[in-house]
Amino acid sequence: MTEGARTTNIGKFGVWRYYAGFEPGQARELEGLGYSALWLGGSPPADLPAVEALLEETETLTVGTSIVNIWSAPAEQVAESFHRIDRRFPGRFILGFGAGHPEQDSDFRKPYDALVDYVDVLDANGVPKQQLALAALGPRVLKLAADRTAGALPYLVTAEHTRQAREILGPDALLVPEHKISFSADPVQARLTARPRTEFYLNLRNYVANLRRLGFDDEDLTPPGSDRLIDALALHGTAEQIADALIEHLKAGADQVAIQVTDEDHIGVLRALAPVLAARV
C-alpha cells in the first residue's frame, strides 16, 4: 500500500446523522457502544464547529464530514478549520467533501472540474491526503477519490455498489458507504419511516443515474420509489437481520459502514444493534 494512501483504522461500523443531530452525550455513548466514527451530513458550514464539539466529548472516536459542500464552504476556509481541529485532535478528523446537486446549487457548474480545483486548494493548504475523502458514486469520481484522497463516501447505495466501487478504487483506498436501517419487522411501517429519507434523492439525477447502474428501472425510480427500491436502500427487520445485511458491505469491500437510523429513537436502535454487530466481526 502506498504510504499515506489509507487513513488509520476507523473500525467497521460508524453512524451517519445530520450534523446538528449529534449531541455530545450521545457521542460518548456511541463511542462506548463500539461505534468508531460519526459522520456529519447536511453540508456543515466551513468553520466546522460541530466537529470540534464532538471530538471534545470523546476519546478515540473519529469524526468525519459527509459531506462539506464545495459550493457553500470555501476551500481555504475549510483548510483553516481542518488545521485548527487537527492540532487539537491529531488524526481523529476526516474531511469529507463533495459537489452537491445541480438541482439545488445555483452556481453548480462542471462538478468534476470543481472537485479537482477544490482538492488542489486543500492540498496547497497542507491538508493531508490520508484525512480527505470524497463523496463519490460514479466511476470517474470514484477514481478521483482514489487518486487524490484517502477514498470514497458513497451515499444511498447497496452492497452491489460497494463491490463495484472497490474494484474501481483498488485495494488500498478507504471506502465507507452509508446505509439506512429501521428496527421494524413490519415492512409497511419500515417503508413509511424510510421513504421521507429516500424520496428526495429520486429527484436528483446523479443519484438516479447511480441507481440505474445498479439495475433499478423507471418503475422503481419514479417518486416515491418502489417497495423493492426502498427495501434495498433502507434495511429493516430484527437486529440480527440488519446486522447480516450491513456485513454484506464489508464482504463486498467496505472498510466501514456508516449507519443511518430512520426510526425516531435512533440512539435506542443503535444501542440494541451494537452487541449484535460486535458478535459478528
PDB file of C-alpha atoms in Angstrom:
ATOM      1  CA  MET A   1       0.000   0.000   0.000  1.00  0.00           C
ATOM      2  CA  THR A   2       1.299   3.432  -0.897  1.00  0.00           C
ATOM      3  CA  GLU A   3       2.369   5.387   2.180  1.00  0.00           C
ATOM      4  CA  GLY A   4      -0.290   7.889   3.206  1.00  0.00           C
ATOM      5  CA  ALA A   5      -2.951   6.370   0.966  1.00  0.00           C
ATOM      6  CA  ARG A   6      -5.105   4.989   3.795  1.00  0.00           C
ATOM      7  CA  THR A   7      -6.369   6.608   6.945  1.00  0.00           C
ATOM      8  CA  THR A   8      -5.843   4.976  10.300  1.00  0.00           C
ATOM      9  CA  ASN A   9      -8.121   2.036  11.070  1.00  0.00           C
ATOM     10  CA  ILE A  10     -11.524   3.559  11.777  1.00  0.00           C
ATOM     11  CA  GLY A  11     -13.352   0.356  12.701  1.00  0.00           C
ATOM     12  CA  LYS A  12     -16.149  -1.494  10.965  1.00  0.00           C
ATOM     13  CA  PHE A  13     -19.251   0.481  11.936  1.00  0.00           C
ATOM     14  CA  GLY A  14     -19.928   4.190  12.198  1.00  0.00           C
ATOM     15  CA  VAL A  15     -23.033   6.329  12.500  1.00  0.00           C
ATOM     16  CA  TRP A  16     -24.327   8.844   9.927  1.00  0.00           C
ATOM     17  CA  ARG A  17     -26.577  11.691  11.033  1.00  0.00           C
ATOM     18  CA  TYR A  18     -27.334  15.302  10.152  1.00  0.00           C
ATOM     19  CA  TYR A  19     -24.507  17.426  11.555  1.00  0.00           C
ATOM     20  CA  ALA A  20     -26.744  19.225  14.048  1.00  0.00           C
ATOM     21  CA  GLY A  21     -28.325  15.960  15.209  1.00  0.00           C
ATOM     22  CA  PHE A  22     -25.473  14.595  17.340  1.00  0.00           C
ATOM     23  CA  GLU A  23     -25.380  15.634  20.982  1.00  0.00           C
ATOM     24  CA  PRO A  24     -22.062  15.344  22.872  1.00  0.00           C
ATOM     25  CA  GLY A  25     -23.535  12.951  25.438  1.00  0.00           C
ATOM     26  CA  GLN A  26     -24.840  10.739  22.668  1.00  0.00           C
ATOM     27  CA  ALA A  27     -21.413  10.757  21.045  1.00  0.00           C
ATOM     28  CA  ARG A  28     -19.866   9.491  24.283  1.00  0.00           C
ATOM     29  CA  GLU A  29     -22.442   6.711  24.487  1.00  0.00           C
ATOM     30  CA  LEU A  30     -21.964   5.674  20.875  1.00  0.00           C
ATOM     31  CA  GLU A  31     -18.207   5.526  21.416  1.00  0.00           C
ATOM     32  CA  GLY A  32     -18.771   3.309  24.454  1.00  0.00           C
ATOM     33  CA  LEU A  33     -21.072   1.060  22.445  1.00  0.00           C
ATOM     34  CA  GLY A  34     -18.278   0.389  19.952  1.00  0.00           C
ATOM     35  CA  TYR A  35     -19.203   2.675  17.058  1.00  0.00           C
ATOM     36  CA  SER A  36     -15.893   4.062  15.956  1.00  0.00           C
ATOM     37  CA  ALA A  37     -16.874   7.011  13.752  1.00  0.00           C
ATOM     38  CA  LEU A  38     -19.546   9.682  13.499  1.00  0.00           C
ATOM     39  CA  TRP A  39     -20.303  11.037  10.018  1.00  0.00           C
ATOM     40  CA  LEU A  40     -21.864  14.501   9.861  1.00  0.00           C
ATOM     41  CA  GLY A  41     -24.244  15.025   6.937  1.00  0.00           C
ATOM     42  CA  GLY A  42     -26.226  18.017   5.750  1.00  0.00           C
ATOM     43  CA  SER A  43     -23.444  20.306   4.421  1.00  0.00           C
ATOM     44  CA  PRO A  44     -21.905  21.626   7.670  1.00  0.00           C
ATOM     45  CA  PRO A  45     -20.532  25.186   7.495  1.00  0.00           C
ATOM     46  CA  ALA A  46     -16.898  25.880   6.729  1.00  0.00           C
ATOM     47  CA  ASP A  47     -15.859  26.625  10.309  1.00  0.00           C
ATOM     48  CA  LEU A  48     -16.979  23.095  11.352  1.00  0.00           C
ATOM     49  CA  PRO A  49     -17.946  23.811  14.983  1.00  0.00           C
ATOM     50  CA  ALA A  50     -19.889  20.548  15.311  1.00  0.00           C
ATOM     51  CA  VAL A  51     -16.755  18.520  14.617  1.00  0.00           C
ATOM     52  CA  GLU A  52     -14.806  20.078  17.469  1.00  0.00           C
ATOM     53  CA  ALA A  53     -17.688  19.755  19.914  1.00  0.00           C
ATOM     54  CA  LEU A  54     -17.961  16.002  19.325  1.00  0.00           C
ATOM     55  CA  LEU A  55     -14.232  15.393  19.469  1.00  0.00           C
ATOM     56  CA  GLU A  56     -14.018  17.285  22.765  1.00  0.00           C
ATOM     57  CA  GLU A  57     -16.515  14.905  24.360  1.00  0.00           C
ATOM     58  CA  THR A  58     -14.926  11.649  23.170  1.00  0.00           C
ATOM     59  CA  GLU A  59     -11.538   9.975  23.441  1.00  0.00           C
ATOM     60  CA  THR A  60     -10.869   7.800  20.419  1.00  0.00           C
ATOM     61  CA  LEU A  61     -13.829   8.385  18.112  1.00  0.00           C
ATOM     62  CA  THR A  62     -13.206   9.507  14.537  1.00  0.00           C
ATOM     63  CA  VAL A  63     -15.429  12.327  13.310  1.00  0.00           C
ATOM     64  CA  GLY A  64     -15.911  12.896   9.595  1.00  0.00           C
ATOM     65  CA  THR A  65     -17.928  15.267   7.439  1.00  0.00           C
ATOM     66  CA  SER A  66     -20.201  13.549   4.956  1.00  0.00           C
ATOM     67  CA  ILE A  67     -20.093  15.950   3.390  1.00  0.00           C
ATOM     68  CA  VAL A  68     -18.840  19.539   3.227  1.00  0.00           C
ATOM     69  CA  ASN A  69     -20.433  21.062   0.114  1.00  0.00           C
ATOM     70  CA  ILE A  70     -17.820  22.642  -2.143  1.00  0.00           C
ATOM     71  CA  TRP A  71     -20.258  25.321  -3.338  1.00  0.00           C
ATOM     72  CA  SER A  72     -21.136  26.629   0.127  1.00  0.00           C
ATOM     73  CA  ALA A  73     -17.877  26.106   2.053  1.00  0.00           C
ATOM     74  CA  PRO A  74     -14.798  27.854   0.555  1.00  0.00           C
ATOM     75  CA  ALA A  75     -11.798  25.535   0.385  1.00  0.00           C
ATOM     76  CA  GLU A  76      -9.361  27.981   2.029  1.00  0.00           C
ATOM     77  CA  GLN A  77     -11.666  28.432   4.999  1.00  0.00           C
ATOM     78  CA  VAL A  78     -12.263  24.701   5.301  1.00  0.00           C
ATOM     79  CA  ALA A  79      -8.499  24.087   5.245  1.00  0.00           C
ATOM     80  CA  GLU A  80      -8.060  26.543   8.118  1.00  0.00           C
ATOM     81  CA  SER A  81     -10.757  24.726  10.066  1.00  0.00           C
ATOM     82  CA  PHE A  82      -9.128  21.385   9.363  1.00  0.00           C
ATOM     83  CA  HIS A  83      -5.783  22.505  10.786  1.00  0.00           C
ATOM     84  CA  ARG A  84      -7.408  24.075  13.844  1.00  0.00           C
ATOM     85  CA  ILE A  85      -9.198  20.795  14.590  1.00  0.00           C
ATOM     86  CA  ASP A  86      -6.288  18.514  13.748  1.00  0.00           C
ATOM     87  CA  ARG A  87      -3.923  20.422  16.013  1.00  0.00           C
ATOM     88  CA  ARG A  88      -6.229  19.724  18.956  1.00  0.00           C
ATOM     89  CA  PHE A  89      -7.235  16.180  17.960  1.00  0.00           C
ATOM     90  CA  PRO A  90      -4.483  14.749  15.746  1.00  0.00           C
ATOM     91  CA  GLY A  91      -5.641  12.149  13.254  1.00  0.00           C
ATOM     92  CA  ARG A  92      -9.235  11.948  14.515  1.00  0.00           C
ATOM     93  CA  PHE A  93     -10.890  14.091  11.840  1.00  0.00           C
ATOM     94  CA  ILE A  94     -11.645  13.053   8.246  1.00  0.00           C
ATOM     95  CA  LEU A  95     -12.663  15.890   5.937  1.00  0.00           C
ATOM     96  CA  GLY A  96     -15.259  14.530   3.538  1.00  0.00           C
ATOM     97  CA  PHE A  97     -16.326  16.855   0.733  1.00  0.00           C
ATOM     98  CA  GLY A  98     -18.449  16.705  -2.406  1.00  0.00           C
ATOM     99  CA  ALA A  99     -20.127  18.602  -5.211  1.00  0.00           C
ATOM    100  CA  GLY A 100     -23.733  18.612  -4.043  1.00  0.00           C
ATOM    101  CA  HIS A 101     -26.522  18.585  -6.633  1.00  0.00           C
ATOM    102  CA  PRO A 102     -27.150  20.706  -9.759  1.00  0.00           C
ATOM    103  CA  GLU A 103     -30.842  20.869  -8.876  1.00  0.00           C
ATOM    104  CA  GLN A 104     -30.019  22.656  -5.604  1.00  0.00           C
ATOM    105  CA  ASP A 105     -26.905  24.710  -6.238  1.00  0.00           C
ATOM    106  CA  SER A 106     -27.429  27.749  -8.443  1.00  0.00           C
ATOM    107  CA  ASP A 107     -23.686  28.034  -9.061  1.00  0.00           C
ATOM    108  CA  PHE A 108     -23.344  24.348  -9.923  1.00  0.00           C
ATOM    109  CA  ARG A 109     -21.033  24.033 -12.929  1.00  0.00           C
ATOM    110  CA  LYS A 110     -18.667  21.364 -14.233  1.00  0.00           C
ATOM    111  CA  PRO A 111     -18.717  19.447 -10.946  1.00  0.00           C
ATOM    112  CA  TYR A 112     -15.762  17.220 -11.768  1.00  0.00           C
ATOM    113  CA  ASP A 113     -13.516  20.184 -12.569  1.00  0.00           C
ATOM    114  CA  ALA A 114     -14.763  21.986  -9.459  1.00  0.00           C
ATOM    115  CA  LEU A 115     -13.868  18.979  -7.303  1.00  0.00           C
ATOM    116  CA  VAL A 116     -10.373  18.902  -8.778  1.00  0.00           C
ATOM    117  CA  ASP A 117      -9.950  22.631  -8.118  1.00  0.00           C
ATOM    118  CA  TYR A 118     -11.200  22.197  -4.539  1.00  0.00           C
ATOM    119  CA  VAL A 119      -8.820  19.381  -3.689  1.00  0.00           C
ATOM    120  CA  ASP A 120      -5.996  21.374  -5.316  1.00  0.00           C
ATOM    121  CA  VAL A 121      -6.658  24.188  -2.829  1.00  0.00           C
ATOM    122  CA  LEU A 122      -6.854  21.792   0.128  1.00  0.00           C
ATOM    123  CA  ASP A 123      -3.596  20.189  -0.982  1.00  0.00           C
ATOM    124  CA  ALA A 124      -1.897  23.569  -1.424  1.00  0.00           C
ATOM    125  CA  ASN A 125      -3.005  24.456   2.104  1.00  0.00           C
ATOM    126  CA  GLY A 126      -1.443  21.354   3.599  1.00  0.00           C
ATOM    127  CA  VAL A 127      -4.499  19.167   4.238  1.00  0.00           C
ATOM    128  CA  PRO A 128      -3.074  15.613   4.105  1.00  0.00           C
ATOM    129  CA  LYS A 129      -4.488  13.184   1.585  1.00  0.00           C
ATOM    130  CA  GLN A 130      -4.971  10.488   4.230  1.00  0.00           C
ATOM    131  CA  GLN A 131      -7.507  12.681   6.057  1.00  0.00           C
ATOM    132  CA  LEU A 132      -9.552  13.584   2.995  1.00  0.00           C
ATOM    133  CA  ALA A 133     -12.466  11.635   1.491  1.00  0.00           C
ATOM    134  CA  LEU A 134     -14.759  12.352  -1.419  1.00  0.00           C
ATOM    135  CA  ALA A 135     -18.486  11.809  -1.922  1.00  0.00           C
ATOM    136  CA  ALA A 136     -18.397   9.533  -4.965  1.00  0.00           C
ATOM    137  CA  LEU A 137     -20.894   7.377  -6.815  1.00  0.00           C
ATOM    138  CA  GLY A 138     -19.897   7.015 -10.465  1.00  0.00           C
ATOM    139  CA  PRO A 139     -16.669   5.608 -11.868  1.00  0.00           C
ATOM    140  CA  ARG A 140     -14.990   8.913 -12.724  1.00  0.00           C
ATOM    141  CA  VAL A 141     -15.390  10.482  -9.295  1.00  0.00           C
ATOM    142  CA  LEU A 142     -14.535   7.204  -7.567  1.00  0.00           C
ATOM    143  CA  LYS A 143     -11.269   7.210  -9.495  1.00  0.00           C
ATOM    144  CA  LEU A 144     -10.649  10.810  -8.446  1.00  0.00           C
ATOM    145  CA  ALA A 145     -11.303   9.817  -4.833  1.00  0.00           C
ATOM    146  CA  ALA A 146      -8.672   7.088  -5.055  1.00  0.00           C
ATOM    147  CA  ASP A 147      -6.134   9.325  -6.781  1.00  0.00           C
ATOM    148  CA  ARG A 148      -6.457  12.486  -4.708  1.00  0.00           C
ATOM    149  CA  THR A 149      -7.920  11.497  -1.316  1.00  0.00           C
ATOM    150  CA  ALA A 150      -7.928   8.604   1.134  1.00  0.00           C
ATOM    151  CA  GLY A 151     -11.066   7.258  -0.527  1.00  0.00           C
ATOM    152  CA  ALA A 152     -14.822   7.464  -1.034  1.00  0.00           C
ATOM    153  CA  LEU A 153     -18.009   8.091   0.967  1.00  0.00           C
ATOM    154  CA  PRO A 154     -20.877   6.781  -1.199  1.00  0.00           C
ATOM    155  CA  TYR A 155     -24.423   7.661  -0.110  1.00  0.00           C
ATOM    156  CA  LEU A 156     -27.704   5.883  -0.875  1.00  0.00           C
ATOM    157  CA  VAL A 157     -26.097   2.711  -2.140  1.00  0.00           C
ATOM    158  CA  THR A 158     -26.299  -1.063  -1.881  1.00  0.00           C
ATOM    159  CA  ALA A 159     -23.683  -3.739  -1.241  1.00  0.00           C
ATOM    160  CA  GLU A 160     -23.503  -4.279  -5.001  1.00  0.00           C
ATOM    161  CA  HIS A 161     -22.386  -0.667  -5.424  1.00  0.00           C
ATOM    162  CA  THR A 162     -19.769  -1.282  -2.733  1.00  0.00           C
ATOM    163  CA  ARG A 163     -18.448  -4.251  -4.704  1.00  0.00           C
ATOM    164  CA  GLN A 164     -18.231  -2.176  -7.900  1.00  0.00           C
ATOM    165  CA  ALA A 165     -16.692   0.780  -6.072  1.00  0.00           C
ATOM    166  CA  ARG A 166     -13.976  -1.382  -4.546  1.00  0.00           C
ATOM    167  CA  GLU A 167     -12.998  -2.639  -7.993  1.00  0.00           C
ATOM    168  CA  ILE A 168     -12.610   0.950  -9.204  1.00  0.00           C
ATOM    169  CA  LEU A 169     -10.895   2.291  -6.083  1.00  0.00           C
ATOM    170  CA  GLY A 170      -8.413  -0.545  -5.830  1.00  0.00           C
ATOM    171  CA  PRO A 171      -7.443  -2.386  -2.659  1.00  0.00           C
ATOM    172  CA  ASP A 172      -5.918   0.463  -0.665  1.00  0.00           C
ATOM    173  CA  ALA A 173      -8.451   3.300  -0.745  1.00  0.00           C
ATOM    174  CA  LEU A 174     -10.876   3.952   2.083  1.00  0.00           C
ATOM    175  CA  LEU A 175     -14.493   3.002   1.336  1.00  0.00           C
ATOM    176  CA  VAL A 176     -17.321   3.948   3.736  1.00  0.00           C
ATOM    177  CA  PRO A 177     -20.816   3.521   2.256  1.00  0.00           C
ATOM    178  CA  GLU A 178     -23.882   4.874   4.049  1.00  0.00           C
ATOM    179  CA  HIS A 179     -26.891   2.598   4.615  1.00  0.00           C
ATOM    180  CA  LYS A 180     -30.243   3.327   6.245  1.00  0.00           C
ATOM    181  CA  ILE A 181     -31.906   0.989   8.734  1.00  0.00           C
ATOM    182  CA  SER A 182     -35.200   0.643  10.604  1.00  0.00           C
ATOM    183  CA  PHE A 183     -35.947  -1.653  13.521  1.00  0.00           C
ATOM    184  CA  SER A 184     -39.305  -2.855  12.288  1.00  0.00           C
ATOM    185  CA  ALA A 185     -40.482  -6.329  11.437  1.00  0.00           C
ATOM    186  CA  ASP A 186     -43.425  -4.745   9.610  1.00  0.00           C
ATOM    187  CA  PRO A 187     -42.261  -3.828   6.090  1.00  0.00           C
ATOM    188  CA  VAL A 188     -45.127  -1.364   5.607  1.00  0.00           C
ATOM    189  CA  GLN A 189     -44.149   0.567   8.733  1.00  0.00           C
ATOM    190  CA  ALA A 190     -40.465   0.421   7.864  1.00  0.00           C
ATOM    191  CA  ARG A 191     -41.138   1.899   4.428  1.00  0.00           C
ATOM    192  CA  LEU A 192     -43.169   4.707   5.988  1.00  0.00           C
ATOM    193  CA  THR A 193     -40.152   5.777   8.011  1.00  0.00           C
ATOM    194  CA  ALA A 194     -37.685   5.242   5.161  1.00  0.00           C
ATOM    195  CA  ARG A 195     -39.437   6.980   2.284  1.00  0.00           C
ATOM    196  CA  PRO A 196     -39.030  10.534   3.650  1.00  0.00           C
ATOM    197  CA  ARG A 197     -35.262   9.849   3.772  1.00  0.00           C
ATOM    198  CA  THR A 198     -35.102   8.464   0.214  1.00  0.00           C
ATOM    199  CA  GLU A 199     -37.790  10.080  -1.962  1.00  0.00           C
ATOM    200  CA  PHE A 200     -35.946  13.405  -2.106  1.00  0.00           C
ATOM    201  CA  TYR A 201     -32.984  11.776  -3.864  1.00  0.00           C
ATOM    202  CA  LEU A 202     -35.184  10.391  -6.635  1.00  0.00           C
ATOM    203  CA  ASN A 203     -35.395  13.962  -7.952  1.00  0.00           C
ATOM    204  CA  LEU A 204     -31.604  14.292  -8.185  1.00  0.00           C
ATOM    205  CA  ARG A 205     -30.104  12.997 -11.388  1.00  0.00           C
ATOM    206  CA  ASN A 206     -26.740  11.864 -10.018  1.00  0.00           C
ATOM    207  CA  TYR A 207     -28.450   9.516  -7.541  1.00  0.00           C
ATOM    208  CA  VAL A 208     -30.966   8.326 -10.124  1.00  0.00           C
ATOM    209  CA  ALA A 209     -28.181   7.607 -12.607  1.00  0.00           C
ATOM    210  CA  ASN A 210     -26.289   5.615 -10.000  1.00  0.00           C
ATOM    211  CA  LEU A 211     -29.353   3.593  -9.053  1.00  0.00           C
ATOM    212  CA  ARG A 212     -29.953   2.817 -12.732  1.00  0.00           C
ATOM    213  CA  ARG A 213     -26.418   1.458 -12.936  1.00  0.00           C
ATOM    214  CA  LEU A 214     -27.375  -0.846 -10.064  1.00  0.00           C
ATOM    215  CA  GLY A 215     -30.299  -2.277 -12.028  1.00  0.00           C
ATOM    216  CA  PHE A 216     -33.276  -0.211 -10.869  1.00  0.00           C
ATOM    217  CA  ASP A 217     -35.700   0.976 -13.560  1.00  0.00           C
ATOM    218  CA  ASP A 218     -38.318   3.661 -14.157  1.00  0.00           C
ATOM    219  CA  GLU A 219     -40.901   1.839 -12.077  1.00  0.00           C
ATOM    220  CA  ASP A 220     -38.504   1.713  -9.136  1.00  0.00           C
ATOM    221  CA  LEU A 221     -37.219   5.261  -9.501  1.00  0.00           C
ATOM    222  CA  THR A 222     -40.442   7.191 -10.010  1.00  0.00           C
ATOM    223  CA  PRO A 223     -41.088   9.036  -6.721  1.00  0.00           C
ATOM    224  CA  PRO A 224     -41.882   7.938  -4.055  1.00  0.00           C
ATOM    225  CA  GLY A 225     -39.931   4.828  -5.152  1.00  0.00           C
ATOM    226  CA  SER A 226     -40.962   1.204  -5.430  1.00  0.00           C
ATOM    227  CA  ASP A 227     -41.065  -1.095  -2.429  1.00  0.00           C
ATOM    228  CA  ARG A 228     -38.175  -3.006  -3.997  1.00  0.00           C
ATOM    229  CA  LEU A 229     -36.052   0.146  -4.103  1.00  0.00           C
ATOM    230  CA  ILE A 230     -36.916   1.288  -0.586  1.00  0.00           C
ATOM    231  CA  ASP A 231     -36.214  -2.147   0.856  1.00  0.00           C
ATOM    232  CA  ALA A 232     -32.794  -2.172  -0.820  1.00  0.00           C
ATOM    233  CA  LEU A 233     -31.829   1.306   0.379  1.00  0.00           C
ATOM    234  CA  ALA A 234     -33.288   1.101   3.894  1.00  0.00           C
ATOM    235  CA  LEU A 235     -32.830  -2.227   5.644  1.00  0.00           C
ATOM    236  CA  HIS A 236     -35.484  -3.369   8.094  1.00  0.00           C
ATOM    237  CA  GLY A 237     -36.112  -6.300  10.380  1.00  0.00           C
ATOM    238  CA  THR A 238     -34.568  -7.656  13.553  1.00  0.00           C
ATOM    239  CA  ALA A 239     -31.158  -6.618  14.837  1.00  0.00           C
ATOM    240  CA  GLU A 240     -29.768  -9.916  13.575  1.00  0.00           C
ATOM    241  CA  GLN A 241     -31.233  -9.471  10.089  1.00  0.00           C
ATOM    242  CA  ILE A 242     -29.997  -5.902   9.825  1.00  0.00           C
ATOM    243  CA  ALA A 243     -26.524  -6.822  11.074  1.00  0.00           C
ATOM    244  CA  ASP A 244     -26.230  -9.596   8.495  1.00  0.00           C
ATOM    245  CA  ALA A 245     -27.254  -7.212   5.707  1.00  0.00           C
ATOM    246  CA  LEU A 246     -24.815  -4.496   6.817  1.00  0.00           C
ATOM    247  CA  ILE A 247     -21.997  -7.018   6.883  1.00  0.00           C
ATOM    248  CA  GLU A 248     -22.620  -7.648   3.185  1.00  0.00           C
ATOM    249  CA  HIS A 249     -20.970  -4.262   2.601  1.00  0.00           C
ATOM    250  CA  LEU A 250     -17.867  -5.425   4.469  1.00  0.00           C
ATOM    251  CA  LYS A 251     -17.793  -8.631   2.447  1.00  0.00           C
ATOM    252  CA  ALA A 252     -18.078  -6.540  -0.726  1.00  0.00           C
ATOM    253  CA  GLY A 253     -15.025  -4.467   0.206  1.00  0.00           C
ATOM    254  CA  ALA A 254     -16.134  -1.674   2.527  1.00  0.00           C
ATOM    255  CA  ASP A 255     -13.794  -0.649   5.320  1.00  0.00           C
ATOM    256  CA  GLN A 256     -16.679   0.662   7.399  1.00  0.00           C
ATOM    257  CA  VAL A 257     -20.449   1.076   7.056  1.00  0.00           C
ATOM    258  CA  ALA A 258     -21.999   4.412   8.083  1.00  0.00           C
ATOM    259  CA  ILE A 259     -25.369   3.516   9.606  1.00  0.00           C
ATOM    260  CA  GLN A 260     -28.250   5.983   9.329  1.00  0.00           C
ATOM    261  CA  VAL A 261     -31.235   5.135  11.538  1.00  0.00           C
ATOM    262  CA  THR A 262     -34.594   6.218  10.130  1.00  0.00           C
ATOM    263  CA  ASP A 263     -36.516   5.497  13.340  1.00  0.00           C
ATOM    264  CA  GLU A 264     -37.216   8.348  15.763  1.00  0.00           C
ATOM    265  CA  ASP A 265     -35.346   6.662  18.624  1.00  0.00           C
ATOM    266  CA  HIS A 266     -32.068   6.449  16.753  1.00  0.00           C
ATOM    267  CA  ILE A 267     -29.955   6.035  19.904  1.00  0.00           C
ATOM    268  CA  GLY A 268     -32.167   3.200  21.146  1.00  0.00           C
ATOM    269  CA  VAL A 269     -31.806   1.400  17.832  1.00  0.00           C
ATOM    270  CA  LEU A 270     -28.033   1.812  17.812  1.00  0.00           C
ATOM    271  CA  ARG A 271     -27.865   0.674  21.426  1.00  0.00           C
ATOM    272  CA  ALA A 272     -29.727  -2.539  20.604  1.00  0.00           C
ATOM    273  CA  LEU A 273     -27.761  -3.163  17.411  1.00  0.00           C
ATOM    274  CA  ALA A 274     -24.261  -2.676  18.877  1.00  0.00           C
ATOM    275  CA  PRO A 275     -23.822  -6.063  20.620  1.00  0.00           C
ATOM    276  CA  VAL A 276     -25.191  -7.913  17.612  1.00  0.00           C
ATOM    277  CA  LEU A 277     -22.686  -6.205  15.312  1.00  0.00           C
ATOM    278  CA  ALA A 278     -19.852  -6.845  17.765  1.00  0.00           C
ATOM    279  CA  ALA A 279     -20.642 -10.547  17.791  1.00  0.00           C
ATOM    280  CA  ARG A 280     -20.363 -10.762  14.022  1.00  0.00           C
ATOM    281  CA  VAL A 281     -16.982  -9.088  13.398  1.00  0.00           C
TER     282      VAL A 281
END
